[in-house]
Amino acid sequence: MCGIIGRIGEGNSVSYVIEGLKRLEYRGYDSAGIAVVSGEEIIQCKAQGNISYLEEKIDNIKPIGNLCIGHTRWATHGKPNEKNAHPHSSYDGMFTIVHNGIIENSSKLFNDIIGNRDVLKSQTDTEVIAHLLSRYYSGKPLDTIAKVTKILEGSFALGIICKDFPDTLFCTAKASPLVVARGKKGCFIASDSGVLSGFADRYLSVSDGEIAAIRSGEITVFDSCLNILEKKSYLIDSNYTDDGKQGYEHYMMLEIKQQGKAVKDTLSSIIENNDIFFEKVKLTEEYIRNGLKSIVFIACGSAYHAGMVGKNVVESLCGINSSAEIASEFRYSKALVDSSTLAVFISQSGETADTLAALRVAKEKGAKTLSIVNVKESAIAKESQSVIYTLAGREVSVATTKANSAQLAVIYALAIYIAEKRGVISSGKASDYKKELLSLPKKIDETVSNTEESAKEMAKLLYNQQDIYFIGRQNSYAVSLEASLKMKEISYIHSEAYAAGELKHGTISLIEQGTVVIAIAHNSEVLQKTLSNIAEVKARGAKTILITDNKKIEKNGEIDEIIRVDTTLKEFSPSLLVLPMQLVSYYTAKLRGCDIDKPKNLAKSVTVE
Ligand code: F6R
């Protein structure tokens, strides 16, 4: 993970780099640091923790320089302390670098080529790169960078300062996102084009093995043999801005409240006059009708939970084989996918390393690839054959809410679209589904506002628990997994989710007097089954809570508490059932004094495997 940024241009580059680092904090916030070329000197400033600690330090030393590189870290090699914070310099100070990625052979390279452990100031793989650059330095930085990067195994996006060339910013990448841009405010390098919004209008991507040299407002990109390349430029998404917390204490609450709008905006972009149209989906009617045999949803974390819903909805509506796969498992599996498989990749960031790798595997095997992505022009969007964008706007809180809701909406629309094209559902039935789908934004808004008070009360009951168990069946199992993930990631309470029928196959032994079990149960043929499972845990002393859209079930000897959501079709029920659980997790984390928007050890964009 980690985020890198660099600027070279008129005036002081430090303020641009700090602003860029704040925008990049979603990639990690274990530590941050900058290096500035200031006359003959390269000044470094680093701090453990988020950018605000770095800013305080910078305020004291006030460094000035035209060339500055910066880094925000999500620790991979070495503890998240100041010593391991980037930038790192070589033993002779010739090279100072920032790095996003992981060098898998760093120890071997260090032992074989450098050897002297006395030069090491940190425990990072990055520092080894800096030493290697100095060891191979020939007076020609481009040659040196080309030589060193060829022996690095793993992934990297590097911003490089060479002391002999104080007017040039170098960068290079392999399997890590890196862009360069020239704009009104100078020249930049960054891990993500969106963070350059307002600094420049267009950007170039630095692809595997390429090296860029940036000086005097001029960017030159070379291939690994140092031939100059003509690169295509892309528009920087100027809408991808952060409008602040808008009066809320945390981005997460703002984003929970924005879910109706996120779903509405997303649906408006794909449904017009009761017709679903996927402009950028390159699937012919013939393929959908006769070529398509299975749909696999591939993603990580919450996006994977959306994929689980996708599997259920596709099977229910389209009558096609479907599965949901965790991207990090899929990429190394022997999955039998071919041109009859539609592989759907779900990702808010569009940069998740495992999802991207799984996409490449599926493509290589000949599957049709379609991605559902929130960030425009992200790697997953660019590399998949078709893309459907969720229009959730920028999601800042690490724990996803509105992007996940928008993903679900696209999945429902996709299932209706395929079912209709295959003639599996009549146009009348399809029309009913679309009507209900279009009613979701309002129901989402109402459910959020109607369940907020109960969620607050529920949090008082949960915040001092050691363990919380979630159970559910079918779509409600997917919601249980998502609810459990939300709970543990922001409140740090241990939590697990099980398919309700599985509990008695082992886990029920953990249920004791007072253990909290939250059952999620939507109106369906399996509702009664989940109620029986509630009775089973109640009999063993559990405190039981039911989240349901059923209007008739009341609290009784088996159900201690109920939160009720609005009703919709069983296929779409996850969109409503998940909402009170986002609120409960939020208020539980708040009572525990957790850093809700930036939970420990996490990052918004997971660009390492
Ligand atoms: C949990 C959460 C994560 C992400 C996962 C995938 O709240 O946000 O589990 O869903 O890291 O990220 P994307 O969607 O960016 O691929």
Coordinates of C-alpha atoms and ligand atoms in Angstrom, one line a residue:
M1 CA 0.0 0.0 0.0
C2 CA 1.4 3.4 0.9
G3 CA 1.1 6.6 -1.1
I4 CA 3.8 8.6 -2.8
I5 CA 3.7 12.0 -4.2
G6 CA 6.4 14.4 -5.5
R7 CA 6.5 17.9 -7.0
I8 CA 9.0 19.9 -8.9
G9 CA 8.3 23.5 -10.0
E10 CA 8.3 27.2 -9.2
G11 CA 7.9 28.1 -5.5
N12 CA 7.9 25.9 -2.5
S13 CA 6.9 22.3 -3.3
V14 CA 6.4 21.3 0.4
S15 CA 2.9 22.6 0.7
Y16 CA 1.8 20.8 -2.4
V17 CA 3.3 17.6 -1.2
I18 CA 1.6 17.9 2.2
E19 CA -1.7 18.6 0.6
G20 CA -1.1 15.5 -1.7
L21 CA -0.2 13.4 1.3
K22 CA -3.5 14.3 3.0
R23 CA -5.4 13.2 -0.1
L24 CA -3.3 10.0 -0.2
E25 CA -3.9 9.1 3.5
Y26 CA -6.5 6.6 2.4
R27 CA -3.5 4.4 1.3
G28 CA -2.1 4.2 4.9
Y29 CA -1.4 6.3 7.9
D30 CA 1.2 4.5 10.0
S31 CA 3.7 7.3 9.4
A32 CA 4.5 10.0 6.9
G33 CA 7.6 11.9 5.7
I34 CA 9.0 14.2 3.1
A35 CA 12.4 15.0 1.6
V36 CA 13.1 18.5 0.1
V37 CA 16.0 19.6 -2.0
S38 CA 17.1 22.8 -0.4
G39 CA 20.2 24.3 -2.0
E40 CA 23.0 21.8 -1.5
E41 CA 21.1 19.9 1.2
I42 CA 18.3 17.3 1.2
I43 CA 16.2 18.0 4.3
Q44 CA 14.1 15.1 5.6
C45 CA 11.2 15.3 8.0
K46 CA 9.3 12.3 9.2
A47 CA 6.7 11.4 11.9
Q48 CA 4.9 8.4 13.2
G49 CA 1.1 8.4 12.8
N50 CA -1.0 10.4 10.4
I51 CA -0.1 13.5 8.4
S52 CA -1.1 15.9 11.1
Y53 CA 2.0 14.8 13.2
L54 CA 4.2 15.4 10.2
E55 CA 2.6 18.8 9.6
E56 CA 3.4 19.9 13.2
K57 CA 7.1 19.0 12.7
I58 CA 7.3 20.7 9.3
D59 CA 5.8 23.9 10.9
N60 CA 8.8 24.0 13.2
I61 CA 11.5 23.6 10.6
K62 CA 9.7 25.2 7.6
P63 CA 11.7 23.6 4.8
I64 CA 11.7 25.3 1.4
G65 CA 12.6 23.8 -2.0
N66 CA 11.4 23.4 -5.6
L67 CA 11.8 19.6 -5.5
C68 CA 10.0 17.6 -2.8
I69 CA 8.9 14.0 -2.4
G70 CA 6.5 12.6 0.2
H71 CA 5.2 9.3 1.5
T72 CA 2.4 8.1 3.7
R73 CA 3.0 4.5 4.9
W74 CA 1.1 1.4 5.5
A75 CA 3.7 -0.8 7.2
T76 CA 4.8 -4.0 5.4
H77 CA 8.5 -4.4 6.4
G78 CA 9.3 -3.1 9.8
K79 CA 7.3 -1.6 12.6
P80 CA 5.2 1.5 11.9
N81 CA 7.6 3.9 13.7
E82 CA 9.5 7.0 12.7
K83 CA 12.7 5.1 12.0
N84 CA 11.0 3.1 9.3
A85 CA 9.1 6.1 7.9
H86 CA 10.0 7.1 4.3
P87 CA 11.9 8.7 2.6
H88 CA 15.0 6.6 2.9
S89 CA 18.5 7.6 1.8
S90 CA 21.5 5.6 0.6
Y91 CA 24.7 5.2 2.7
D92 CA 26.4 8.1 0.9
G93 CA 23.3 10.3 0.7
M94 CA 23.4 10.3 -3.1
F95 CA 19.8 8.8 -3.4
T96 CA 16.7 9.6 -1.4
I97 CA 13.6 7.7 -2.2
V98 CA 9.9 7.1 -1.4
H99 CA 8.4 3.7 -2.2
N100 CA 5.0 2.1 -2.5
G101 CA 5.1 -1.7 -2.9
I102 CA 7.1 -4.7 -1.5
I103 CA 10.5 -5.9 -2.6
E104 CA 10.5 -9.6 -2.1
N105 CA 14.2 -10.2 -2.5
S106 CA 15.4 -7.2 -0.6
S107 CA 17.3 -9.3 2.1
K108 CA 19.0 -11.4 -0.5
L109 CA 20.0 -8.3 -2.6
F110 CA 21.3 -6.6 0.5
N111 CA 23.4 -9.6 1.6
D112 CA 24.7 -10.3 -1.9
I113 CA 25.5 -6.7 -3.0
I114 CA 25.8 -4.4 0.0
G115 CA 26.6 -6.8 2.9
N116 CA 27.6 -4.2 5.5
R117 CA 24.7 -4.1 8.0
D118 CA 26.1 -1.1 9.7
V119 CA 24.7 1.1 6.9
L120 CA 21.1 0.1 7.7
K121 CA 19.1 2.8 9.5
S122 CA 15.7 1.1 9.2
Q123 CA 14.1 -2.4 8.9
T124 CA 12.5 -1.5 5.5
D125 CA 12.9 -3.1 2.1
T126 CA 12.9 0.4 0.7
E127 CA 16.2 1.4 2.3
V128 CA 17.9 -1.5 0.4
I129 CA 16.8 0.0 -2.9
A130 CA 18.4 3.4 -2.0
H131 CA 21.7 1.6 -1.1
L132 CA 21.6 -0.4 -4.4
L133 CA 21.1 2.8 -6.4
S134 CA 24.3 4.2 -4.8
R135 CA 26.2 1.0 -5.3
Y136 CA 25.4 1.0 -9.0
Y137 CA 25.6 4.7 -9.5
S138 CA 27.7 5.6 -12.6
G139 CA 27.0 9.4 -12.7
K140 CA 24.0 8.6 -14.9
P141 CA 20.9 8.2 -12.8
L142 CA 18.6 6.9 -15.5
D143 CA 21.1 4.0 -16.3
T144 CA 21.4 3.3 -12.6
I145 CA 17.6 3.2 -12.0
A146 CA 17.2 1.0 -15.0
K147 CA 19.9 -1.4 -13.8
V148 CA 18.7 -1.6 -10.2
T149 CA 15.0 -2.0 -11.0
K150 CA 15.8 -5.0 -13.2
I151 CA 17.0 -6.9 -10.2
L152 CA 14.2 -6.0 -7.8
E153 CA 11.5 -8.7 -7.4
G154 CA 8.0 -7.7 -6.2
S155 CA 6.2 -4.4 -6.7
F156 CA 7.3 -0.8 -6.6
A157 CA 6.4 2.8 -7.4
L158 CA 9.4 4.9 -6.6
G159 CA 10.0 8.6 -6.3
I160 CA 13.7 9.3 -6.5
I161 CA 16.0 12.3 -5.8
C162 CA 19.6 12.1 -6.9
K163 CA 21.8 14.6 -5.1
D164 CA 23.9 15.2 -8.3
F165 CA 20.7 16.2 -10.2
P166 CA 18.9 18.5 -7.8
D167 CA 16.7 19.9 -10.6
T168 CA 15.3 16.5 -11.7
L169 CA 12.6 14.3 -10.1
F170 CA 12.9 10.6 -11.2
C171 CA 10.3 7.9 -10.8
T172 CA 9.7 4.4 -11.9
A173 CA 7.2 1.6 -11.3
K174 CA 6.4 -2.1 -11.6
A175 CA 3.0 -3.6 -10.5
S176 CA 2.2 -0.5 -8.4
P177 CA 0.2 2.5 -9.6
L178 CA 2.2 5.6 -10.5
V179 CA 1.2 8.7 -12.6
V180 CA 3.0 11.8 -13.7
A181 CA 1.4 15.1 -14.6
R182 CA 2.3 18.6 -15.7
G183 CA 0.0 21.3 -14.9
K184 CA -0.4 25.0 -13.9
K185 CA 0.9 24.2 -10.5
G186 CA 4.1 22.4 -11.6
C187 CA 5.0 18.8 -12.3
F188 CA 3.9 16.0 -10.1
I189 CA 4.2 12.3 -9.5
A190 CA 1.6 10.4 -7.5
S191 CA 0.2 7.0 -6.6
D192 CA -3.3 8.1 -7.8
S193 CA -4.3 10.6 -10.4
G194 CA -7.3 11.8 -8.4
V195 CA -5.1 13.4 -5.7
L196 CA -3.7 15.7 -8.4
S197 CA -7.1 17.2 -9.0
G198 CA -6.6 21.0 -9.0
F199 CA -2.9 20.7 -9.5
A200 CA -3.0 19.5 -13.2
D201 CA -5.6 18.5 -15.8
R202 CA -4.1 15.5 -17.4
Y203 CA -1.8 12.7 -16.4
L204 CA 0.3 9.9 -17.9
S205 CA 0.5 6.4 -16.3
V206 CA 4.0 5.0 -15.7
S207 CA 3.7 1.4 -16.7
D208 CA 5.8 -1.6 -15.6
G209 CA 9.5 -1.0 -16.2
E210 CA 9.1 2.6 -17.4
I211 CA 11.2 5.4 -15.9
A212 CA 10.3 9.1 -16.0
A213 CA 12.6 12.1 -15.6
I214 CA 10.9 15.4 -14.8
R215 CA 12.7 18.8 -15.0
S216 CA 11.9 22.4 -15.8
G217 CA 8.2 21.6 -16.5
E218 CA 9.2 18.8 -18.9
I219 CA 8.3 15.2 -18.5
T220 CA 10.2 12.5 -20.4
V221 CA 9.1 8.8 -20.1
F222 CA 11.5 6.0 -21.0
D223 CA 11.1 2.3 -21.4
S224 CA 13.3 0.0 -19.5
C225 CA 16.0 0.2 -22.3
L226 CA 15.8 4.0 -22.0
N227 CA 14.1 4.6 -25.3
I228 CA 11.8 7.7 -25.1
L229 CA 8.1 6.8 -25.2
E230 CA 5.1 8.6 -26.5
K231 CA 2.5 8.2 -23.8
K232 CA -1.3 8.7 -24.0
S233 CA -2.6 11.2 -21.5
Y234 CA -5.8 10.9 -19.5
L235 CA -8.1 13.4 -17.9
I236 CA -7.8 13.9 -14.1
D237 CA -11.2 13.3 -12.5
S238 CA -11.8 16.8 -11.1
N239 CA -15.1 15.7 -9.5
Y240 CA -13.3 13.3 -7.4
T241 CA -12.9 15.7 -4.5
D242 CA -13.4 15.5 -0.8
D243 CA -16.1 18.0 0.4
G244 CA -15.2 17.6 4.0
K245 CA -17.4 16.1 6.8
Q246 CA -20.2 18.6 6.2
G247 CA -21.0 19.0 9.8
Y248 CA -20.7 15.3 10.8
E249 CA -18.2 14.2 13.3
H250 CA -16.9 11.4 11.1
Y251 CA -16.9 10.7 7.3
M252 CA -18.4 7.3 8.0
M253 CA -21.6 8.9 9.3
L254 CA -21.8 11.3 6.4
E255 CA -21.3 8.4 4.0
I256 CA -24.0 6.3 5.8
K257 CA -26.4 9.2 5.3
Q258 CA -25.3 9.6 1.6
Q259 CA -26.3 6.1 0.7
G260 CA -29.7 6.9 -0.8
K261 CA -28.1 9.5 -3.0
A262 CA -25.2 7.1 -4.0
V263 CA -27.7 4.5 -5.1
K264 CA -30.0 7.0 -6.8
D265 CA -27.1 8.6 -8.8
T266 CA -25.8 5.1 -9.7
L267 CA -29.2 3.9 -10.9
S268 CA -29.9 7.1 -12.8
S269 CA -26.8 6.4 -14.9
I270 CA -28.0 3.0 -15.9
I271 CA -31.8 3.1 -16.0
E272 CA -33.7 5.4 -18.2
N273 CA -37.4 5.2 -19.0
N274 CA -37.6 1.8 -17.3
D275 CA -34.8 0.5 -19.6
I276 CA -31.5 -0.7 -18.2
F277 CA -28.6 0.3 -20.5
F278 CA -25.0 -0.5 -19.8
E279 CA -23.3 1.8 -22.2
K280 CA -19.8 0.4 -21.6
V281 CA -20.7 -3.3 -21.2
K282 CA -19.4 -5.1 -24.3
L283 CA -21.6 -8.2 -24.1
T284 CA -23.6 -9.0 -27.2
E285 CA -27.2 -10.1 -26.9
E286 CA -26.2 -13.3 -28.6
Y287 CA -23.5 -14.0 -26.0
I288 CA -25.9 -13.2 -23.1
R289 CA -28.5 -15.5 -24.6
N290 CA -26.4 -18.4 -25.8
G291 CA -22.8 -18.0 -24.9
L292 CA -23.0 -17.2 -21.2
K293 CA -23.0 -20.2 -19.0
S294 CA -21.9 -18.9 -15.6
I295 CA -21.2 -15.7 -13.7
V296 CA -18.5 -15.5 -11.1
F297 CA -18.2 -12.5 -8.8
I298 CA -14.6 -11.8 -7.6
A299 CA -13.6 -9.2 -4.9
C300 CA -12.2 -8.6 -1.4
G301 CA -13.8 -7.7 1.9
S302 CA -17.1 -5.9 1.7
A303 CA -17.0 -6.0 -2.1
Y304 CA -16.8 -9.8 -1.8
H305 CA -19.9 -9.7 0.4
A306 CA -21.6 -7.7 -2.4
G307 CA -20.5 -10.5 -4.7
M308 CA -22.1 -13.1 -2.5
V309 CA -25.4 -11.2 -2.9
G310 CA -24.7 -11.2 -6.6
K311 CA -24.4 -14.9 -6.7
N312 CA -27.8 -15.3 -5.0
V313 CA -29.5 -12.7 -7.1
V314 CA -28.1 -14.1 -10.4
E315 CA -29.2 -17.6 -9.5
S316 CA -32.6 -16.4 -8.4
L317 CA -33.3 -14.1 -11.4
C318 CA -31.2 -15.4 -14.3
G319 CA -31.2 -19.2 -13.6
I320 CA -27.4 -19.3 -14.4
N321 CA -24.7 -20.9 -12.3
S322 CA -23.0 -18.4 -10.2
S323 CA -20.4 -18.2 -7.5
A324 CA -18.6 -15.6 -5.4
E325 CA -14.8 -15.9 -5.0
I326 CA -12.4 -14.1 -2.7
A327 CA -9.9 -12.5 -5.1
S328 CA -6.8 -13.5 -3.2
E329 CA -7.9 -17.2 -3.4
F330 CA -9.1 -17.0 -6.9
R331 CA -5.9 -15.7 -8.3
Y332 CA -3.9 -18.8 -7.1
S333 CA -6.7 -21.3 -7.8
K334 CA -7.2 -23.6 -10.7
A335 CA -10.6 -22.1 -11.3
L336 CA -12.2 -23.4 -14.5
V337 CA -13.3 -20.2 -16.3
D338 CA -13.4 -19.7 -20.0
S339 CA -15.2 -17.6 -22.6
S340 CA -18.6 -18.9 -21.3
T341 CA -17.9 -17.3 -17.9
L342 CA -18.6 -13.7 -17.1
A343 CA -16.2 -12.7 -14.4
V344 CA -17.4 -9.7 -12.5
F345 CA -14.8 -7.8 -10.4
I346 CA -16.2 -5.5 -7.7
S347 CA -14.0 -2.8 -6.2
Q348 CA -14.5 0.6 -4.7
S349 CA -10.9 1.8 -5.2
G350 CA -10.3 -0.1 -8.5
E351 CA -6.8 -0.6 -7.2
T352 CA -7.0 -3.6 -4.9
A353 CA -4.0 -5.8 -5.7
D354 CA -5.7 -9.2 -5.4
T355 CA -8.7 -8.2 -7.4
L356 CA -6.5 -6.7 -10.1
A357 CA -4.4 -9.9 -10.2
A358 CA -7.5 -12.1 -10.3
L359 CA -8.8 -10.0 -13.2
R360 CA -5.6 -10.7 -15.1
V361 CA -5.9 -14.4 -14.4
A362 CA -9.5 -14.5 -15.6
K363 CA -8.6 -12.6 -18.7
E364 CA -5.8 -14.9 -19.5
K365 CA -8.1 -17.9 -19.2
G366 CA -10.4 -16.3 -21.7
A367 CA -13.3 -15.2 -19.4
K368 CA -15.3 -12.1 -20.3
T369 CA -14.4 -9.5 -17.7
L370 CA -16.6 -6.8 -16.3
S371 CA -15.8 -4.5 -13.4
I372 CA -18.0 -2.6 -11.0
V373 CA -15.8 0.2 -9.8
N374 CA -16.1 3.6 -8.0
V375 CA -12.9 5.3 -9.0
K376 CA -12.8 6.4 -12.6
E377 CA -9.8 5.2 -14.7
S378 CA -8.5 3.1 -11.9
A379 CA -6.4 0.0 -12.9
I380 CA -9.3 -2.5 -12.6
A381 CA -11.6 -0.2 -14.6
K382 CA -8.9 0.2 -17.3
E383 CA -8.0 -3.4 -17.6
S384 CA -11.4 -5.0 -17.7
Q385 CA -13.2 -5.4 -21.0
S386 CA -16.3 -3.7 -19.7
V387 CA -16.9 -1.4 -16.8
I388 CA -19.9 -0.1 -14.9
Y389 CA -19.1 2.8 -12.6
T390 CA -20.8 3.2 -9.2
L391 CA -21.5 6.9 -8.7
A392 CA -21.0 7.0 -4.9
G393 CA -18.6 9.9 -5.0
R394 CA -15.4 9.9 -3.1
E395 CA -15.6 7.6 -0.1
V396 CA -13.1 8.7 2.6
S397 CA -13.9 6.6 5.6
V398 CA -11.9 3.4 5.5
A399 CA -15.0 1.3 6.3
T400 CA -17.0 1.3 3.1
T401 CA -20.8 2.0 3.3
K402 CA -22.1 4.1 0.4
A403 CA -19.8 2.5 -2.3
N404 CA -21.0 -1.0 -1.1
S405 CA -24.6 0.1 -1.4
A406 CA -24.0 1.4 -4.9
Q407 CA -22.3 -1.9 -5.8
L408 CA -25.3 -3.8 -4.7
A409 CA -27.6 -1.6 -6.9
V410 CA -25.4 -2.3 -9.9
I411 CA -25.5 -6.0 -9.2
Y412 CA -29.3 -6.1 -9.0
A413 CA -29.5 -4.1 -12.3
L414 CA -27.0 -6.4 -14.0
A415 CA -29.0 -9.5 -12.9
I416 CA -32.3 -8.0 -14.2
Y417 CA -30.6 -7.0 -17.4
I418 CA -29.2 -10.5 -18.1
A419 CA -32.5 -12.2 -17.0
E420 CA -34.5 -10.0 -19.3
K421 CA -32.1 -10.5 -22.3
R422 CA -32.1 -14.3 -21.8
G423 CA -35.9 -14.2 -21.6
V424 CA -35.9 -15.9 -18.2
I425 CA -38.2 -13.3 -16.8
S426 CA -41.1 -11.7 -18.7
S427 CA -40.9 -8.0 -19.4
G428 CA -43.7 -7.4 -16.9
K429 CA -41.7 -9.2 -14.2
A430 CA -38.6 -7.3 -15.2
S431 CA -40.5 -4.1 -15.0
D432 CA -41.6 -4.9 -11.4
Y433 CA -38.0 -5.6 -10.4
K434 CA -36.9 -2.2 -12.0
K435 CA -39.7 -0.4 -10.2
E436 CA -38.7 -1.8 -6.9
L437 CA -35.0 -1.2 -7.6
L438 CA -35.8 2.5 -8.3
S439 CA -37.6 2.7 -5.0
L440 CA -34.5 1.6 -3.1
P441 CA -32.9 5.1 -2.6
K442 CA -35.9 6.4 -0.8
K443 CA -36.2 3.2 1.3
I444 CA -32.5 3.4 2.1
D445 CA -32.9 7.0 3.4
E446 CA -35.9 6.1 5.4
T447 CA -34.4 3.0 6.9
V448 CA -31.2 4.9 7.9
S449 CA -33.3 7.6 9.6
N450 CA -35.8 5.1 11.2
T451 CA -33.2 2.8 12.7
E452 CA -30.6 5.3 13.9
E453 CA -32.1 5.7 17.4
S454 CA -32.5 1.9 17.9
A455 CA -28.9 1.4 16.6
K456 CA -27.7 4.0 19.2
E457 CA -29.5 2.0 22.0
M458 CA -28.1 -1.3 20.7
A459 CA -24.6 0.1 20.8
K460 CA -24.9 0.7 24.5
L461 CA -25.6 -3.0 24.9
L462 CA -22.7 -4.1 22.7
Y463 CA -19.8 -1.7 23.3
N464 CA -18.4 -3.7 26.3
Q465 CA -18.8 -7.2 24.8
Q466 CA -15.8 -9.4 24.1
D467 CA -17.4 -11.3 21.2
I468 CA -20.4 -10.8 18.9
Y469 CA -21.7 -13.6 16.7
F470 CA -23.8 -12.9 13.6
I471 CA -26.0 -15.5 11.9
G472 CA -28.1 -15.4 8.7
R473 CA -29.1 -17.5 5.7
Q474 CA -28.8 -16.8 1.9
N475 CA -28.7 -13.1 1.3
S476 CA -28.9 -12.5 5.1
Y477 CA -25.7 -14.6 5.5
A478 CA -23.9 -12.2 3.2
V479 CA -25.3 -9.3 5.3
S480 CA -24.1 -11.1 8.5
L481 CA -20.6 -11.3 7.1
E482 CA -20.7 -7.7 6.2
A483 CA -22.1 -6.6 9.6
S484 CA -19.5 -8.6 11.4
L485 CA -16.7 -7.1 9.3
K486 CA -18.0 -3.6 10.0
M487 CA -18.2 -4.3 13.7
K488 CA -14.7 -5.7 14.1
E489 CA -12.9 -3.3 11.8
I490 CA -14.1 -0.1 13.5
S491 CA -14.9 -1.2 17.1
Y492 CA -12.2 -3.8 17.5
I493 CA -14.6 -6.2 19.1
H494 CA -14.0 -9.8 18.1
S495 CA -16.8 -10.9 15.9
E496 CA -17.7 -13.8 13.6
A497 CA -20.5 -14.5 11.1
Y498 CA -21.9 -17.9 10.3
A499 CA -24.5 -19.3 8.0
A500 CA -27.2 -19.8 10.6
G501 CA -27.4 -23.6 9.9
E502 CA -23.7 -24.0 10.5
L503 CA -23.5 -22.9 14.1
K504 CA -24.5 -26.2 15.5
H505 CA -21.7 -27.9 13.7
G506 CA -19.1 -26.6 16.1
T507 CA -19.3 -22.9 17.0
I508 CA -22.4 -23.3 19.2
S509 CA -20.0 -24.6 21.9
L510 CA -18.9 -21.0 22.4
I511 CA -22.3 -19.7 23.3
E512 CA -22.6 -19.0 27.0
Q513 CA -24.9 -17.1 29.3
G514 CA -25.0 -13.6 27.8
T515 CA -23.1 -14.2 24.6
V516 CA -24.5 -11.8 22.0
V517 CA -25.9 -13.4 18.8
I518 CA -27.3 -11.1 16.2
A519 CA -29.5 -12.8 13.6
I520 CA -30.2 -11.2 10.3
A521 CA -33.3 -12.6 8.6
H522 CA -35.1 -11.3 5.6
N523 CA -38.7 -12.3 4.5
S524 CA -38.2 -15.5 2.6
E525 CA -38.6 -19.3 2.7
V526 CA -35.7 -19.5 5.2
L527 CA -36.9 -17.0 7.7
Q528 CA -38.5 -19.6 9.9
K529 CA -35.3 -21.6 9.8
T530 CA -33.3 -18.7 11.2
L531 CA -35.8 -18.2 13.9
S532 CA -35.3 -21.8 14.9
N533 CA -31.5 -21.1 15.1
I534 CA -32.2 -18.1 17.3
A535 CA -34.2 -20.5 19.6
E536 CA -31.2 -22.9 19.7
V537 CA -28.7 -20.2 20.9
K538 CA -31.3 -18.7 23.3
A539 CA -31.6 -22.1 24.9
R540 CA -27.9 -21.9 25.6
G541 CA -28.1 -18.5 27.3
A542 CA -27.4 -16.2 24.4
K543 CA -28.6 -12.6 24.3
T544 CA -30.4 -12.5 21.0
I545 CA -31.1 -9.6 18.6
L546 CA -33.0 -9.9 15.3
I547 CA -32.6 -7.6 12.3
T548 CA -35.4 -8.2 9.9
D549 CA -37.8 -6.7 7.4
N550 CA -40.6 -8.9 8.6
K551 CA -43.4 -6.8 10.1
K552 CA -45.1 -9.5 12.2
I553 CA -42.3 -11.0 14.4
E554 CA -42.3 -9.4 17.9
K555 CA -39.9 -9.7 20.8
N556 CA -40.6 -12.9 22.7
G557 CA -38.9 -15.4 25.0
E558 CA -36.4 -16.1 22.3
I559 CA -35.8 -12.7 20.7
D560 CA -34.6 -10.1 23.2
E561 CA -34.3 -7.1 20.8
I562 CA -35.5 -6.3 17.3
I563 CA -34.5 -3.7 14.7
R564 CA -36.9 -3.6 11.8
V565 CA -36.1 -2.3 8.4
D566 CA -38.3 -1.3 5.5
T567 CA -39.5 -4.1 3.2
T568 CA -38.4 -4.9 -0.4
L569 CA -38.0 -7.9 -2.6
K570 CA -36.0 -10.7 -1.0
E571 CA -33.3 -10.3 -3.7
F572 CA -32.8 -6.6 -2.7
S573 CA -33.1 -7.1 1.0
P574 CA -29.3 -6.8 1.8
S575 CA -29.5 -3.1 0.8
L576 CA -31.8 -2.4 3.7
L577 CA -30.7 -5.0 6.3
V578 CA -27.1 -3.8 6.2
L579 CA -28.0 -0.2 7.2
P580 CA -28.8 -0.6 10.9
M581 CA -25.7 -2.7 11.3
Q582 CA -23.5 0.0 9.8
L583 CA -25.1 2.4 12.4
V584 CA -24.8 -0.1 15.2
S585 CA -21.1 -0.6 14.4
Y586 CA -20.6 3.2 14.2
Y587 CA -22.1 3.9 17.5
T588 CA -20.4 1.0 19.2
A589 CA -17.0 2.2 17.9
K590 CA -17.9 5.7 19.1
L591 CA -18.7 4.5 22.6
R592 CA -15.4 2.7 22.7
G593 CA -13.5 5.9 21.6
C594 CA -12.2 4.3 18.4
D595 CA -10.7 6.3 15.5
I596 CA -13.7 5.5 13.3
D597 CA -12.6 6.9 10.0
K598 CA -9.1 5.5 10.2
P599 CA -9.2 2.2 12.1
K600 CA -5.9 0.9 13.2
N601 CA -3.7 -1.3 10.8
L602 CA -6.0 -0.6 7.9
A603 CA -5.9 1.5 4.7
K604 CA -8.6 2.4 2.2
S605 CA -6.9 1.1 -0.8
V606 CA -5.1 -2.3 -0.5
T607 CA -2.5 -2.3 -3.2
V608 CA -0.4 -5.1 -1.8
E609 CA -1.3 -8.8 -1.8
Ligands
F6R1 C1 -14.5 -2.9 4.7 C2 -13.8 -2.5 3.4 C3 -12.9 -3.4 2.8 C4 -13.0 -3.3 1.2 C5 -11.9 -4.2 0.6 C6 -12.0 -4.1 -0.9 O1 -15.3 -1.9 5.2 O2 -13.9 -1.4 3.0 O3 -13.2 -4.8 3.1 O4 -14.3 -3.6 0.8 O5 -10.7 -3.8 1.0 O6 -11.7 -2.8 -1.4 P1 -12.1 -2.3 -2.8 O7 -13.6 -2.3 -2.9 O8 -11.5 -1.0 -3.0 O9 -11.5 -3.3 -3.8

